[in-house]
Amino acid sequence: MSPRQPQIVLRDAVNNEVEIVRHADACLVFTDPLPPHGLTWRQMVAWWTKNHQPGADEKTAADALYRRLYRSLDSVPEQLLVITYCARYAGDGGFDLPALIPQVYLHYDPYTRKSGKQSGALHRQRMDFLLLAPDRSRIVIEVDGVQHYGRPNPPDEKGRVTHTAVPRLYAEMVAEDRRLRLAGYKIYRFGGWELSEPGGRQLLEDFFTSLLARRQKPTP
């Protein structure tokens, strides 16, 4: 969960043991077993308390974890999404909502992108946000800036930067979406532009209300 690219090695393939050998200080690694019906904010806070803030009360630990996760974001639309969703934690039963986890590495490709070209085998290593819902859904939320589908042009005489659409970038993005959907993930995309508009926060409020209502734990 960091703009700094971690370097990861597979230390023990039999025991599925991985190790971050560079930029480990900028990453959080959730090592607890995942509950069968999703991952709640309360469970995330308990993990944080045990591993990073022993002895802290739940509210203090929750505040520290929220701030740590928020610092991993450098996009205003992404920050708005986190602020909007995480405000629900303060309501009744809020700590039992699915935890919103930003900047999650789904997989890792050591053959990283160089010089603006794709040199590795995987087109998307990190998802913007992940929710593990009570109905066992794995929900990916992406906020797409212009870099997802365009390349910057040189600044004009007034210093303004425009972008040129690159069909290959769009094709790579939707191909990876198809792969994730076939692997069982639910994917929801927002354009960064729509979240930058005056109604962006209300749009997110309505989306999360509908999403959470549909993703309740199934009744026995």
XYZ file of C-alpha atoms in Angstrom:
220
model
C 0.000 0.000 0.000
C 2.552 2.522 -1.122
C 3.552 4.465 -4.245
C 7.040 2.997 -3.726
C 7.283 -0.268 -5.627
C 8.102 -3.119 -3.241
C 10.431 -5.931 -4.208
C 9.059 -9.313 -3.214
C 10.677 -12.752 -3.124
C 9.088 -16.157 -2.657
C 11.028 -17.390 0.359
C 9.332 -20.784 0.728
C 6.974 -21.990 -2.009
C 5.799 -25.015 -0.027
C 4.627 -22.873 2.896
C 3.566 -19.962 0.665
C 6.015 -17.667 2.456
C 6.783 -14.353 0.790
C 9.156 -11.638 1.926
C 9.419 -7.962 1.003
C 13.106 -7.253 0.539
C 12.815 -3.586 -0.434
C 10.438 -0.855 0.792
C 8.981 -3.180 3.421
C 8.643 -0.165 5.730
C 6.124 1.357 3.313
C 3.882 -1.718 3.115
C 1.367 -3.351 5.411
C 1.128 -7.146 5.312
C -2.041 -8.680 6.722
C -0.989 -12.101 8.025
C -4.068 -13.250 9.957
C -6.290 -15.953 8.411
C -9.123 -14.401 6.436
C -12.532 -15.060 8.027
C -14.948 -17.101 5.900
C -17.460 -14.241 5.629
C -15.269 -11.302 4.700
C -12.970 -8.926 6.541
C -14.476 -6.232 8.759
C -13.008 -2.958 9.929
C -13.078 -4.299 13.497
C -10.943 -7.274 12.480
C -8.513 -5.010 10.663
C -8.211 -2.784 13.721
C -7.603 -5.831 15.949
C -4.804 -6.951 13.617
C -3.285 -3.453 13.621
C -3.436 -3.245 17.409
C -1.752 -6.618 17.856
C 1.044 -5.941 15.375
C 1.593 -2.167 15.450
C -0.001 -0.569 18.502
C -0.158 -3.060 21.417
C -2.199 -1.834 24.355
C -4.082 0.840 22.422
C -7.841 1.025 22.825
C -9.946 0.236 19.776
C -10.817 3.831 18.908
C -7.212 5.032 19.131
C -5.946 2.115 17.053
C -8.696 2.630 14.467
C -7.747 6.274 14.054
C -4.073 5.382 13.595
C -4.843 2.673 11.048
C -7.183 4.953 9.103
C -4.507 7.651 8.908
C -1.913 5.122 7.779
C -4.150 3.851 4.990
C -5.113 7.358 3.926
C -1.440 8.302 3.549
C -1.039 5.654 0.861
C -3.219 7.745 -1.483
C -2.050 10.652 -3.616
C -5.145 11.076 -5.802
C -7.858 13.504 -4.704
C -10.681 11.324 -6.120
C -9.276 8.286 -4.269
C -9.015 10.317 -1.076
C -12.656 11.367 -1.450
C -13.684 7.737 -1.867
C -11.896 6.738 1.346
C -13.280 9.678 3.333
C -16.816 8.936 2.132
C -16.766 5.218 2.846
C -14.822 5.330 6.105
C -17.223 7.914 7.571
C -19.573 4.941 7.904
C -17.292 3.385 10.504
C -18.444 6.054 12.968
C -22.105 5.018 12.727
C -23.961 2.285 14.571
C -22.379 -1.042 13.678
C -19.805 0.756 11.577
C -16.861 -1.278 12.841
C -18.592 -4.420 11.547
C -18.732 -3.142 7.968
C -16.333 -4.623 5.404
C -12.935 -2.942 5.650
C -11.993 -0.768 2.679
C -8.384 -1.664 1.870
C -6.487 0.658 -0.488
C -3.533 -0.080 -2.770
C -3.676 -3.867 -2.557
C -1.172 -6.025 -4.419
C -3.187 -8.804 -6.004
C -0.127 -10.377 -7.576
C 3.470 -9.391 -8.209
C 5.465 -9.265 -11.420
C 9.227 -8.767 -10.902
C 9.623 -7.795 -14.552
C 8.483 -4.260 -13.919
C 7.405 -1.611 -16.389
C 10.268 0.434 -17.809
C 10.384 3.580 -19.890
C 6.609 3.807 -19.996
C 6.256 0.470 -21.768
C 4.898 -2.813 -20.460
C 7.860 -5.152 -20.039
C 6.366 -7.624 -17.577
C 3.793 -10.376 -17.935
C 1.086 -8.769 -15.775
C -0.692 -5.566 -16.740
C -2.102 -4.693 -13.332
C -0.377 -5.704 -10.131
C -2.128 -3.396 -7.708
C -5.818 -2.664 -7.307
C -7.018 0.683 -5.994
C -9.401 -0.728 -3.370
C -10.560 -4.119 -2.130
C -13.591 -5.086 -0.033
C -14.116 -8.639 1.225
C -17.874 -8.664 1.752
C -20.024 -10.785 4.114
C -21.506 -12.725 1.181
C -17.942 -13.799 0.304
C -17.761 -11.417 -2.654
C -14.344 -10.031 -3.496
C -15.047 -6.482 -4.615
C -12.507 -4.390 -6.511
C -13.065 -0.646 -6.865
C -10.953 1.278 -9.356
C -10.668 5.041 -9.811
C -9.443 5.766 -13.313
C -7.388 8.833 -14.026
C -6.347 9.811 -17.519
C -3.171 7.726 -17.148
C -5.335 4.622 -17.444
C -6.122 5.325 -21.083
C -3.828 8.115 -22.309
C -0.258 9.363 -22.515
C 0.760 12.975 -21.743
C 1.810 15.258 -24.542
C 4.551 17.872 -24.136
C 3.275 21.050 -22.417
C 1.959 23.744 -24.718
C 3.140 27.355 -24.695
C 1.020 28.043 -21.595
C 2.325 25.005 -19.743
C -0.870 23.013 -20.143
C -0.554 19.253 -20.559
C -2.968 17.359 -22.763
C -3.226 13.620 -23.288
C -3.543 11.379 -26.295
C -5.749 8.309 -26.046
C -3.822 5.041 -26.333
C -6.075 2.138 -27.360
C -3.513 -0.389 -26.131
C -3.783 0.912 -22.559
C -7.561 0.613 -22.617
C -7.358 -2.872 -24.110
C -4.925 -3.996 -21.395
C -7.234 -2.619 -18.708
C -10.382 -4.333 -19.915
C -8.512 -7.588 -20.582
C -7.367 -7.648 -16.970
C -10.930 -6.862 -15.848
C -12.135 -9.926 -17.723
C -9.480 -12.076 -16.111
C -10.411 -10.875 -12.623
C -14.120 -11.411 -13.223
C -13.471 -14.968 -14.365
C -11.453 -15.447 -11.162
C -14.506 -14.448 -9.102
C -13.942 -10.725 -8.449
C -16.611 -8.045 -8.754
C -15.209 -4.905 -10.365
C -16.625 -1.373 -10.154
C -14.971 1.556 -11.907
C -15.230 5.293 -11.341
C -13.795 7.965 -13.574
C -11.632 10.392 -11.640
C -13.463 13.218 -13.415
C -16.911 12.259 -12.075
C -15.580 12.186 -8.488
C -14.051 15.628 -8.983
C -17.423 17.141 -9.847
C -19.591 18.836 -7.154
C -21.828 15.780 -6.832
C -18.958 13.337 -6.411
C -19.472 12.665 -2.735
C -23.205 12.048 -3.093
C -22.524 9.719 -6.004
C -20.226 7.676 -3.733
C -22.703 7.733 -0.842
C -25.442 6.313 -3.060
C -23.123 3.721 -4.547
C -21.926 2.393 -1.190
C -25.465 2.309 0.221
C -26.596 0.134 -2.690
C -23.455 -1.989 -2.678
C -23.591 -2.824 1.030
C -27.297 -3.575 0.881
C -26.683 -6.173 -1.819
C -23.637 -7.769 -0.174
C -25.031 -8.860 3.178
C -24.144 -12.180 4.752
C -26.513 -14.809 3.340
C -29.095 -16.180 5.742
C -28.704 -19.873 6.732
